[in-house]
Amino acid sequence: MGRSRGSRDLRLPVSPRRARRVNLDGVGLAPGTVERVTDLFAAPQDAWQRVSPALATRDRVVAAAFWLPFAVAGVVVAVLPLPVWARVLGGAVAVVALVGLAVDWSLAERRRARRGYLETDDEVLLTEGVMFRSMTVVPYGRLQYVDVEAGPLQRRLGIATLTVHTASPRTAAELPGLPADEAARLRGVLTERVRERGAGV
Amino acid sequence: MSEREGTRTHPLTPLAEGVTAARWLAGIVIVGLVTGESWVRHVPWWAAVLGVLGLGLLAGGGTAAGWWFTRYVLDTTELRQTSGILVHTSRRVPYERIQSVDVTEPFLARVLGLAQLDVESAGGADSTTSLKYLPLHEAQHMRAWLLERAGGADAADHTTPDASDHADVPDAAEAVPALAEATDRIVVPLKQLVLGTLVRLDVALTTFAAVVLFAVGVVGGILAQDWAFVFFAVPVVLGLGQMLTTRIVQNWGFTLERRGRTLRIERGLLSRVSQTVPLDRVQGLIVAEPMVWRRLGWAHLEVDVAGYGAGSAGDDGLEDRATLLPVASRADALALVTRMLGGVDVEAVPRTSATRKARTLDPLQWKRRWLGLDDHVLVSRRGRFRLVTHVAPVRKIQSAGLTQGPLQRRLGLATLVVHAPPGPLLADAENLDSSDVRAALERLRPLLDRPAPVVGPPV
């Protein structure tokens, strides 16, 4: 129930001076909202729903599939009797590839843990990112359509990716790593909302 | 399969289009004659003339065939256009998807009394359906007819597409008759247009470059007795002249009129353009104040409508339909924005500014950056040399969010991101304090899901 928070999350102390300067209140913001939301990416109510750990597995497999060929090629080139510069280059490529793989491997779980979604009465919220964090709010009234996709690897792991579309192509609201039945449920719910609230430009 | 139903456009269409093609060819030949290119000398004059005529006929033949196979139908629910000689293309535009309808008269068509009807629907580069060419009266009549059905007519029409079924129809009925009489007319005086076009930083820099090149050429000519260098300056000067002339000629007699719920823009000297934008289709407004204009108190106003902007192409350089006011006094521009938004004063909206903390990441713009938000609009101002203010009506915002990069996290900053339908509007507010951004997002959330109300009555 308690959210696992990394120690790196920023706590924002809201000094009285800062609260005074936030002059967006008085027109509908509940008093104390800013003070209550001490973490920039905190869920506005309840807690973020998390995605399946299988997402980390998928990301690791994808990273391996990307970096390993370079590592292998680099090692092969470094080992064969080729001119020195080629072998050094091969070695460098292999090192870079292995470092990249190590980074991706270790970040996969952190990235998965940072992903979250939340359904409220009026909108669906998504959050993601470790280095470059984001939080997106998509109101039901603006939904155009909802996609669920699962490639062969995702299907093996029992997860799927849900994508929410609005009239703006910048709403890149993608939610990978949902357990397959949860993805189907969410799509059903959202499609129902689209029908209810309608969306026009 | 779809049969070829419908009517063709005016029979003089191939003539107007073919002449345009031949004009370019003739232009090449004439330029060759004037500058004394060698190929012109080797070709006898009658061959050149025949060549131009022949190519013109070919081009005309091609456009005639294209015209023959292009038809359109105005149905009860949609406009259909079929075209293509070999590959049969059919396009359908449902009326409620129409964003705006423009009547343009490219110079040659104007001479023949014809006009082109451009129906804009939301989409990318190919979103314009053009009917070329129709008699001018017919085009104007058809425009009024289409706009009525698109839900953007000045007459009372409650079925604006983004009013959901929950909208208060009684309110709309009360509000709209009062709007029908309200009109606004702004004409851009020629003097202001010319001055505004000349007094721009890019113009000044290009002029400077041309003068320098010319001076270098003259000095080189005197010293080396070789005047070839002077000719390097000629294309730059010509280019500059063309750029200025195009801007002035395209915006000649710029008249902006607001009749109730539609905007009418008329401009152009040789080619006339008459754009009509229903107010409900306005996704955003951009007020730009280039550095030199700020001293004169002038501003430039652009409108963001689905289908306009970089993607929409036009003939004879009639692009840039997004311009609402090419040059106007700042007060006029802001007053117009206020009226279009139904009485909201963009400068009086409660705002939060960037703080000193942003200085490291944003040294040039932080002082002038602020975000304003109230029940109706979101305003984002930024810029250093060219001050821009992006105004997004809240009901057009599709989704919103906040982002924070690692550097921003160290400094306690974040960016508010606002997603609107595709267009030049970019109402993001970058590098504000994190708590301000989060507060703004919390303030914005309940406003986004409201069923879109009818735009308030103008003040």
XYZ file of C-alpha atoms in Angstrom:
660
model
C 0.000 0.000 0.000
C 2.771 2.391 0.799
C 4.423 3.666 -2.297
C 8.072 2.832 -2.531
C 9.758 6.141 -2.959
C 13.356 6.439 -3.963
C 15.436 8.598 -1.745
C 16.073 10.855 -4.692
C 12.543 12.203 -4.873
C 12.422 15.865 -4.194
C 10.457 17.073 -1.232
C 9.274 20.572 -1.816
C 8.989 22.575 1.355
C 6.458 25.252 0.673
C 7.638 28.299 2.512
C 5.057 30.916 3.396
C 6.801 33.319 1.065
C 6.417 30.978 -1.856
C 2.825 30.201 -1.022
C 2.034 33.874 -1.150
C 3.528 34.231 -4.564
C 1.469 31.389 -5.958
C -1.384 33.726 -6.751
C -3.367 31.200 -8.703
C -5.503 30.501 -5.671
C -8.716 32.270 -4.942
C -10.196 30.966 -8.176
C -10.955 27.414 -7.321
C -7.835 25.872 -5.903
C -8.711 24.250 -2.623
C -6.847 25.979 0.227
C -3.722 24.150 1.252
C -3.499 22.152 -1.967
C -0.023 23.402 -2.668
C 1.151 22.581 0.828
C -0.418 19.158 0.700
C 1.211 18.211 -2.577
C 4.761 18.216 -1.339
C 6.106 15.919 -4.003
C 5.938 17.214 -7.531
C 4.897 13.871 -8.939
C 2.588 12.747 -6.179
C -0.732 11.319 -7.228
C -3.469 13.922 -6.684
C -5.600 11.418 -4.801
C -5.129 7.860 -3.544
C -1.938 6.400 -4.974
C -0.496 5.550 -8.344
C -1.312 2.145 -9.722
C 1.870 0.395 -10.727
C 2.619 -1.761 -13.741
C 3.813 -5.312 -13.861
C 7.437 -6.212 -12.992
C 7.488 -8.027 -16.302
C 8.031 -4.650 -17.931
C 11.536 -4.527 -16.494
C 12.160 -7.963 -17.938
C 10.958 -6.831 -21.326
C 13.131 -3.724 -21.272
C 16.129 -5.801 -20.312
C 15.552 -8.257 -23.126
C 15.193 -5.390 -25.600
C 18.363 -3.752 -24.302
C 20.265 -7.020 -24.588
C 18.998 -7.531 -28.116
C 20.243 -4.066 -28.981
C 23.626 -3.967 -27.281
C 24.825 -7.562 -27.498
C 25.378 -7.635 -31.260
C 27.640 -4.598 -30.942
C 29.493 -6.148 -28.026
C 29.986 -9.417 -29.841
C 31.081 -7.696 -33.039
C 33.466 -5.526 -31.076
C 34.990 -8.472 -29.270
C 35.341 -10.441 -32.457
C 37.088 -7.564 -34.187
C 39.354 -7.061 -31.209
C 40.390 -10.672 -31.140
C 41.012 -11.304 -34.803
C 44.454 -10.632 -36.300
C 43.620 -7.220 -37.782
C 45.538 -3.939 -37.791
C 45.952 -2.413 -34.355
C 43.670 0.515 -34.887
C 40.831 -1.797 -35.924
C 41.269 -3.959 -32.880
C 41.332 -0.966 -30.586
C 38.200 0.371 -32.227
C 36.553 -3.011 -31.862
C 37.520 -3.078 -28.220
C 36.125 0.396 -27.687
C 32.846 -0.523 -29.321
C 32.617 -3.605 -27.162
C 33.246 -1.593 -24.004
C 30.672 1.043 -24.916
C 28.145 -1.656 -25.709
C 28.707 -3.437 -22.434
C 28.449 -0.211 -20.469
C 25.246 0.677 -22.302
C 23.852 -2.728 -21.514
C 24.772 -2.431 -17.875
C 23.131 0.991 -17.607
C 19.953 -0.115 -19.314
C 19.835 -3.272 -17.273
C 20.028 -1.490 -13.975
C 17.700 1.319 -14.931
C 14.991 -1.018 -16.184
C 13.589 -1.723 -12.763
C 13.810 1.904 -11.658
C 11.946 2.994 -14.756
C 9.276 0.429 -14.180
C 8.866 1.486 -10.583
C 8.413 5.109 -11.632
C 5.591 4.313 -14.019
C 2.162 4.843 -12.635
C -1.406 5.509 -13.686
C -4.538 6.638 -11.964
C -8.182 6.827 -12.956
C -10.228 9.553 -11.362
C -13.774 10.655 -11.976
C -12.821 13.013 -14.754
C -9.476 12.051 -16.173
C -6.737 9.494 -16.433
C -3.259 10.434 -15.226
C 0.045 8.877 -16.190
C 3.507 9.345 -14.794
C 6.871 8.028 -15.889
C 10.551 8.697 -16.127
C 13.604 8.546 -13.931
C 15.898 11.216 -15.340
C 13.296 13.060 -17.358
C 10.137 12.798 -15.368
C 6.676 13.635 -16.502
C 3.092 13.529 -15.478
C 0.256 13.764 -17.997
C -3.416 14.426 -17.426
C -5.863 13.243 -20.093
C -9.473 14.223 -19.431
C -12.123 11.735 -20.489
C -13.875 14.434 -22.437
C -10.909 14.760 -24.754
C -10.264 11.103 -25.476
C -10.453 10.201 -29.124
C -9.563 6.533 -29.059
C -7.627 3.951 -27.103
C -5.205 1.312 -28.439
C -3.908 -1.819 -26.826
C -0.864 -3.458 -28.404
C 1.288 -6.387 -27.460
C 4.262 -7.640 -29.430
C 5.356 -11.278 -29.184
C 7.687 -10.658 -26.257
C 5.022 -8.776 -24.342
C 2.523 -11.503 -25.019
C 4.949 -14.069 -23.639
C 5.287 -12.007 -20.493
C 1.567 -11.440 -20.210
C 1.682 -7.659 -20.532
C 0.445 -5.111 -23.059
C 0.791 -1.451 -23.934
C -2.179 0.875 -23.726
C -2.091 4.142 -25.682
C -4.529 6.976 -25.224
C -5.101 9.426 -28.072
C -6.531 12.902 -28.127
C -6.779 15.412 -30.940
C -3.265 16.514 -30.132
C -0.404 14.356 -31.380
C 1.692 15.653 -28.493
C -0.373 13.687 -26.002
C 1.991 10.744 -26.078
C 0.119 8.926 -23.344
C 1.547 5.442 -23.516
C 1.327 2.909 -20.740
C 3.413 -0.217 -21.295
C 3.682 -3.120 -18.902
C 0.023 -3.449 -18.015
C -1.035 -6.996 -17.199
C -3.080 -8.171 -20.143
C -6.384 -8.387 -18.319
C -5.891 -4.992 -16.723
C -5.171 -3.539 -20.155
C -8.379 -4.995 -21.491
C -10.340 -3.698 -18.519
C -8.873 -0.232 -18.802
C -9.503 -0.056 -22.487
C -13.110 -1.066 -21.936
C -13.571 1.583 -19.272
C -11.940 4.311 -21.335
C -13.818 3.432 -24.485
C -17.004 3.666 -22.490
C -15.981 7.135 -21.329
C -15.286 8.168 -24.914
C -18.745 7.161 -25.814
C -20.254 8.930 -22.829
C -18.485 12.216 -22.962
C -17.822 12.436 -26.641
C -14.871 14.241 -28.103
C -14.795 16.821 -30.813
C -12.138 19.282 -31.748
C -16.926 1.588 -56.451
C -17.526 5.283 -56.671
C -18.794 6.529 -59.968
C -17.752 9.836 -61.331
C -20.652 11.905 -60.171
C -20.872 15.606 -59.707
C -20.151 18.794 -61.527
C -16.974 20.121 -62.972
C -15.534 23.493 -62.169
C -15.490 26.339 -64.665
C -14.203 25.465 -68.156
C -11.706 28.317 -68.181
C -9.816 26.623 -65.373
C -7.194 24.951 -67.595
C -6.538 28.271 -69.249
C -5.805 29.976 -65.959
C -3.624 27.118 -64.771
C -1.856 26.539 -68.055
C -0.957 30.176 -68.392
C 0.607 30.016 -64.951
C 2.875 27.208 -66.073
C 3.823 28.993 -69.284
C 4.535 32.125 -67.313
C 7.372 30.427 -65.489
C 8.872 29.196 -68.727
C 8.611 32.617 -70.293
C 10.229 34.042 -67.212
C 13.217 31.771 -67.609
C 13.592 32.711 -71.253
C 13.324 36.426 -70.573
C 15.840 36.279 -67.755
C 18.146 34.426 -70.106
C 17.745 37.097 -72.757
C 18.368 39.920 -70.348
C 21.436 38.500 -68.691
C 22.905 37.345 -71.971
C 23.198 33.672 -71.186
C 24.987 31.798 -73.883
C 22.271 29.254 -74.563
C 19.917 32.002 -75.602
C 22.271 33.156 -78.310
C 22.508 29.760 -79.890
C 18.805 29.269 -80.136
C 16.974 31.239 -82.847
C 14.228 33.466 -81.483
C 11.422 31.694 -83.301
C 12.491 28.367 -81.787
C 12.445 29.864 -78.334
C 8.958 31.293 -78.820
C 7.688 28.028 -80.270
C 9.286 26.160 -77.438
C 7.556 28.284 -74.848
C 4.230 28.004 -76.655
C 4.628 24.290 -77.098
C 5.500 23.684 -73.486
C 2.668 25.949 -72.485
C 0.266 23.905 -74.580
C 1.575 20.716 -73.062
C 1.159 22.082 -69.581
C -2.250 23.396 -70.502
C -3.172 20.040 -71.940
C -2.143 18.365 -68.758
C -4.175 20.714 -66.626
C -7.100 20.406 -69.024
C -7.072 16.657 -68.595
C -6.854 17.071 -64.850
C -9.758 19.474 -64.958
C -11.844 17.176 -67.099
C -11.575 14.392 -64.595
C -12.194 16.456 -61.477
C -15.694 16.727 -60.162
C -17.320 17.716 -56.929
C -20.605 17.041 -55.188
C -22.238 18.937 -52.348
C -24.204 16.305 -50.555
C -26.510 16.568 -47.547
C -23.748 15.675 -45.099
C -20.474 16.057 -46.896
C -18.521 17.513 -49.767
C -17.042 14.985 -52.152
C -14.388 15.572 -54.745
C -13.163 13.004 -57.222
C -10.090 13.590 -59.305
C -7.295 11.865 -61.123
C -6.886 10.708 -64.691
C -5.379 7.290 -64.167
C -5.499 6.925 -60.412
C -8.991 7.653 -59.198
C -8.886 9.682 -55.987
C -11.955 10.435 -53.962
C -12.056 12.738 -51.008
C -14.872 13.299 -48.579
C -15.182 16.167 -46.184
C -18.071 15.929 -43.706
C -19.421 19.399 -43.090
C -18.916 19.368 -39.362
C -15.208 18.722 -39.861
C -14.744 21.918 -41.800
C -12.443 24.297 -39.965
C -12.587 27.226 -42.336
C -13.489 28.118 -45.895
C -11.488 30.584 -47.935
C -12.057 32.197 -51.287
C -8.820 33.119 -53.012
C -8.373 34.780 -56.365
C -4.928 34.180 -57.805
C -4.041 36.947 -60.190
C -4.787 35.143 -63.423
C -8.021 33.681 -62.185
C -9.030 37.091 -60.951
C -8.524 38.526 -64.392
C -10.911 35.923 -65.743
C -13.430 36.544 -62.979
C -12.798 33.206 -61.323
C -11.946 32.233 -57.797
C -10.729 29.203 -55.891
C -12.613 27.755 -52.962
C -10.422 26.215 -50.260
C -12.118 24.070 -47.696
C -9.893 23.477 -44.700
C -10.354 20.454 -42.486
C -8.199 19.433 -39.569
C -5.189 17.459 -40.627
C -1.641 17.685 -41.832
C -0.208 19.039 -45.012
C -2.928 17.732 -47.241
C -5.942 18.963 -45.356
C -7.181 21.513 -47.885
C -9.764 20.585 -50.469
C -9.589 23.077 -53.319
C -12.192 23.694 -55.954
C -10.461 25.432 -58.831
C -11.899 27.615 -60.308
C -15.425 28.797 -59.880
C -17.064 32.081 -60.822
C -16.518 34.507 -57.967
C -20.153 34.867 -56.971
C -20.654 31.154 -56.974
C -17.601 30.652 -54.812
C -18.795 33.201 -52.291
C -22.254 31.743 -52.220
C -20.881 28.277 -51.730
C -18.703 29.501 -48.920
C -21.655 30.920 -47.036
C -23.551 27.712 -47.644
C -20.715 25.520 -46.362
C -20.096 27.661 -43.331
C -23.707 27.432 -42.367
C -23.418 23.702 -42.384
C -20.057 23.699 -40.639
C -21.745 25.367 -37.711
C -19.843 28.596 -37.944
C -22.256 30.957 -39.611
C -22.999 34.381 -38.217
C -26.643 33.383 -38.027
C -27.712 31.599 -34.885
C -26.512 28.044 -35.001
C -26.397 26.036 -31.808
C -24.841 22.880 -33.115
C -21.217 23.943 -32.791
C -19.310 20.685 -32.963
C -17.519 20.980 -29.687
C -20.617 21.694 -27.667
C -21.480 18.358 -26.198
C -24.967 17.234 -25.476
C -24.645 18.604 -21.993
C -24.276 22.168 -23.175
C -26.984 24.547 -22.125
C -28.987 25.119 -25.230
C -31.156 27.840 -23.651
C -28.028 29.836 -22.894
C -26.854 29.497 -26.460
C -30.180 30.718 -27.734
C -29.947 33.799 -25.562
C -26.316 34.527 -26.296
C -26.246 34.131 -30.043
C -28.839 36.640 -31.256
C -26.971 39.314 -29.346
C -23.793 38.338 -31.155
C -25.214 38.485 -34.605
C -25.133 42.256 -34.752
C -21.770 42.730 -33.109
C -19.188 43.632 -35.692
C -15.617 44.738 -35.548
C -13.585 46.049 -38.361
C -9.882 46.703 -38.421
C -8.150 47.912 -41.553
C -4.393 47.991 -41.631
C -3.334 51.305 -43.197
C -0.868 51.021 -46.032
C 1.683 53.253 -44.375
C 1.725 51.081 -41.276
C 2.025 47.959 -43.381
C 4.959 49.260 -45.381
C 6.746 50.674 -42.363
C 6.155 47.514 -40.375
C 7.510 45.343 -43.163
C 10.630 47.448 -43.543
C 11.337 47.934 -39.858
C 12.156 44.352 -39.028
C 15.398 42.879 -37.821
C 15.625 40.290 -40.592
C 15.054 42.959 -43.200
C 17.692 45.150 -41.631
C 20.212 42.318 -41.552
C 19.586 41.325 -45.144
C 19.850 44.925 -46.272
C 23.072 45.258 -44.368
C 24.444 42.132 -46.032
C 23.454 43.404 -49.459
C 25.044 46.776 -48.868
C 28.249 45.179 -47.652
C 28.380 42.864 -50.644
C 27.753 45.749 -52.973
C 30.451 47.858 -51.361
C 32.907 44.977 -51.518
C 32.026 44.480 -55.150
C 32.540 48.115 -56.013
C 35.837 48.314 -54.185
C 36.992 45.095 -55.807
C 35.912 46.420 -59.169
C 37.877 49.608 -58.762
C 40.969 47.824 -57.528
C 40.949 44.810 -59.793
C 39.105 46.298 -62.768
C 36.787 43.321 -62.589
C 33.192 44.202 -62.030
C 32.058 40.626 -61.608
C 31.914 41.038 -57.839
C 29.165 43.563 -58.087
C 26.975 40.933 -59.615
C 27.150 38.883 -56.452
C 25.174 41.542 -54.701
C 22.475 41.581 -57.356
C 20.726 38.334 -56.377
C 20.744 39.348 -52.722
C 19.187 42.694 -53.525
C 16.664 41.063 -55.823
C 15.828 38.496 -53.188
C 15.342 41.171 -50.584
C 13.204 43.217 -52.901
C 11.096 40.228 -53.720
C 10.641 39.313 -50.073
C 9.509 42.803 -49.164
C 7.273 43.203 -52.157
C 5.621 39.872 -51.541
C 4.889 40.719 -47.940
C 3.442 44.084 -48.819
C 1.488 42.946 -51.841
C 0.030 39.942 -50.059
C -1.169 41.985 -47.124
C -2.296 44.997 -49.118
C -5.519 46.444 -47.816
C -5.630 43.983 -44.947
C -9.112 44.090 -43.483
C -10.191 42.061 -40.513
C -13.869 41.922 -39.765
C -15.708 40.047 -37.099
C -19.346 39.378 -37.784
C -20.865 37.629 -34.836
C -19.203 34.279 -34.649
C -17.001 34.354 -37.728
C -13.868 36.221 -38.668
C -13.428 37.551 -42.168
C -9.974 38.453 -43.449
C -9.563 40.162 -46.817
C -6.191 41.063 -48.233
C -4.099 41.153 -51.374
C -3.352 43.483 -54.240
C -2.915 41.355 -57.340
C -4.314 38.158 -55.906
C -7.104 38.554 -53.392
C -7.629 36.262 -50.476
C -10.802 36.139 -48.472
C -10.604 33.879 -45.466
C -13.453 33.004 -43.167
C -12.781 31.424 -39.826
C -15.581 30.448 -37.458
C -14.624 31.617 -33.970
C -15.264 28.169 -32.550
C -12.463 26.795 -34.662
C -9.895 29.080 -33.160
C -7.532 26.916 -31.160
C -5.249 29.648 -30.021
C -3.847 33.086 -30.634
C -0.272 34.216 -30.808
C 0.766 37.802 -30.226
C 4.300 38.483 -31.390
C 6.257 41.660 -30.765
C 9.574 41.814 -32.597
C 12.207 43.866 -30.879
C 12.109 46.928 -33.089
C 8.334 47.002 -33.202
C 8.112 47.115 -29.438
C 9.504 50.630 -29.498
C 6.859 51.624 -31.958
C 4.171 49.868 -29.963
C 3.270 47.463 -32.731
C 2.429 43.790 -32.639
C 1.638 40.918 -34.980
C -1.292 38.638 -34.333
C -1.664 35.085 -35.572
C -4.477 32.641 -35.186
C -4.150 28.890 -34.787
C -6.848 27.025 -36.658
C -6.677 23.322 -37.455
C -5.304 22.982 -40.960
C -3.595 26.365 -41.123
C 0.017 26.913 -40.321
C 3.037 25.360 -41.910
C 1.115 22.553 -43.489
C -1.402 24.403 -45.575
C -0.131 25.225 -49.024
C -1.463 27.835 -51.364
C -0.751 29.092 -54.846
C 1.145 32.238 -55.678
C 2.611 32.322 -52.239
C -0.713 32.877 -50.584
C 0.316 30.803 -47.634
C 0.528 32.218 -44.193
C -3.208 32.320 -43.733
C -2.596 32.233 -40.040
C -2.034 35.978 -39.937
C -4.835 37.797 -38.227
C -3.162 41.196 -38.132
C 0.182 41.664 -39.899
C 0.911 44.986 -38.221
C -1.229 46.667 -35.624
C -0.831 48.717 -32.519
C -0.401 46.610 -29.442
C -3.552 47.979 -27.899
C -5.596 47.068 -30.960
C -4.171 43.584 -31.089
C -4.861 42.904 -27.414
C -8.313 44.438 -27.663
C -9.098 42.111 -30.520
C -7.835 39.136 -28.539
C -10.060 40.169 -25.660
C -13.098 40.400 -27.881
C -12.409 37.092 -29.542
C -12.101 35.350 -26.211
C -15.333 36.779 -24.956
C -14.086 39.540 -22.720
C -11.026 37.985 -21.140
C -8.173 40.431 -20.778
C -5.005 38.504 -21.410
C -2.849 40.841 -19.374
C -5.119 40.775 -16.351
C -5.237 37.007 -16.004
C -3.777 35.833 -12.651
C -0.213 34.936 -13.355
C 2.886 33.387 -11.967
C 6.310 34.391 -13.170
C 9.631 32.642 -13.489
C 11.967 33.321 -10.609
C 15.664 33.969 -10.292
C 16.279 30.263 -9.882
C 15.657 29.864 -13.587
C 18.489 32.177 -14.415
C 21.020 29.392 -14.904
C 18.933 27.414 -17.327
C 17.167 30.243 -19.026
C 19.364 33.320 -18.889
C 17.751 35.208 -21.706
C 14.080 34.649 -21.220
C 13.423 34.158 -17.535
C 12.748 37.786 -16.798
C 9.879 38.016 -19.202
C 8.428 34.592 -18.765
C 5.109 34.134 -17.113
C 2.135 31.826 -17.085
C -1.404 33.050 -16.649
C -4.425 30.905 -16.002
C -8.061 31.525 -15.304
C -11.308 29.769 -16.058
C -11.219 30.529 -19.771
C -7.694 30.896 -21.040
C -4.159 29.839 -20.428
C -1.545 32.402 -21.374
C 2.152 31.754 -21.799
C 4.565 34.599 -22.382
C 8.226 34.259 -23.195
C 10.958 35.671 -25.357
C 13.812 38.077 -25.216
C 14.220 39.855 -28.495
C 10.911 38.800 -29.911
C 8.267 38.700 -27.223
C 5.585 36.142 -27.859
C 2.388 35.520 -25.994
C 0.555 32.291 -26.657
C -3.078 32.285 -25.656
C -4.843 28.930 -25.430
C -8.575 28.807 -24.717
C -8.950 26.194 -22.019
C -11.720 24.427 -23.867
C -9.338 23.686 -26.741
C -6.671 22.142 -24.557
C -6.585 18.408 -25.149
C -4.369 17.329 -22.310
C -1.785 18.855 -20.040
C 1.055 17.769 -17.862
C 4.334 18.677 -16.351
C 7.865 17.563 -17.073
C 11.117 17.925 -15.206
C 14.604 17.180 -16.439
C 17.580 16.435 -14.198
C 18.912 19.990 -14.301
C 15.506 21.375 -13.520
C 15.234 19.011 -10.601
C 18.457 20.348 -9.116
C 17.162 23.885 -9.376
C 13.622 23.166 -8.256
C 12.049 24.022 -11.603
C 9.599 22.293 -13.897
C 7.777 22.846 -17.164
C 4.036 22.976 -17.652
C 3.137 21.277 -20.906
C -0.093 22.053 -22.711
C -1.261 19.889 -25.581
C -3.479 21.470 -28.219
C -4.462 20.235 -31.690
C -1.637 20.561 -34.209
C -0.757 24.112 -35.087
C 1.722 26.879 -34.326
C 0.397 27.350 -30.804
C 2.836 26.296 -28.139
C 1.541 27.348 -24.785
C 4.099 25.449 -22.700
C 5.545 27.355 -19.786
C 9.118 26.309 -19.163
C 11.393 26.705 -16.190
C 8.934 27.900 -13.630
C 9.097 26.932 -9.981
C 7.949 23.357 -9.419
C 5.313 24.235 -6.885
C 3.869 26.882 -9.191
C 3.717 24.402 -12.039
C 2.027 21.785 -9.945
C -0.425 24.329 -8.594
C -1.215 25.438 -12.125
C -1.815 21.873 -13.211
C -4.129 21.262 -10.272
C -5.954 24.446 -11.161
C -6.231 23.389 -14.798
C -7.449 19.828 -14.271
C -11.077 20.504 -13.324
C -11.398 22.973 -16.190
C -10.387 20.516 -18.862
C -13.161 18.038 -18.677
C -16.017 20.466 -18.738
C -18.336 20.081 -21.694
C -17.239 22.893 -23.949
C -19.509 25.887 -23.510
C -20.437 28.236 -26.322
C -17.894 31.043 -26.572
C -18.988 33.936 -24.379
C -20.569 37.035 -25.903
C -18.125 39.686 -26.981
C -17.618 42.708 -24.794
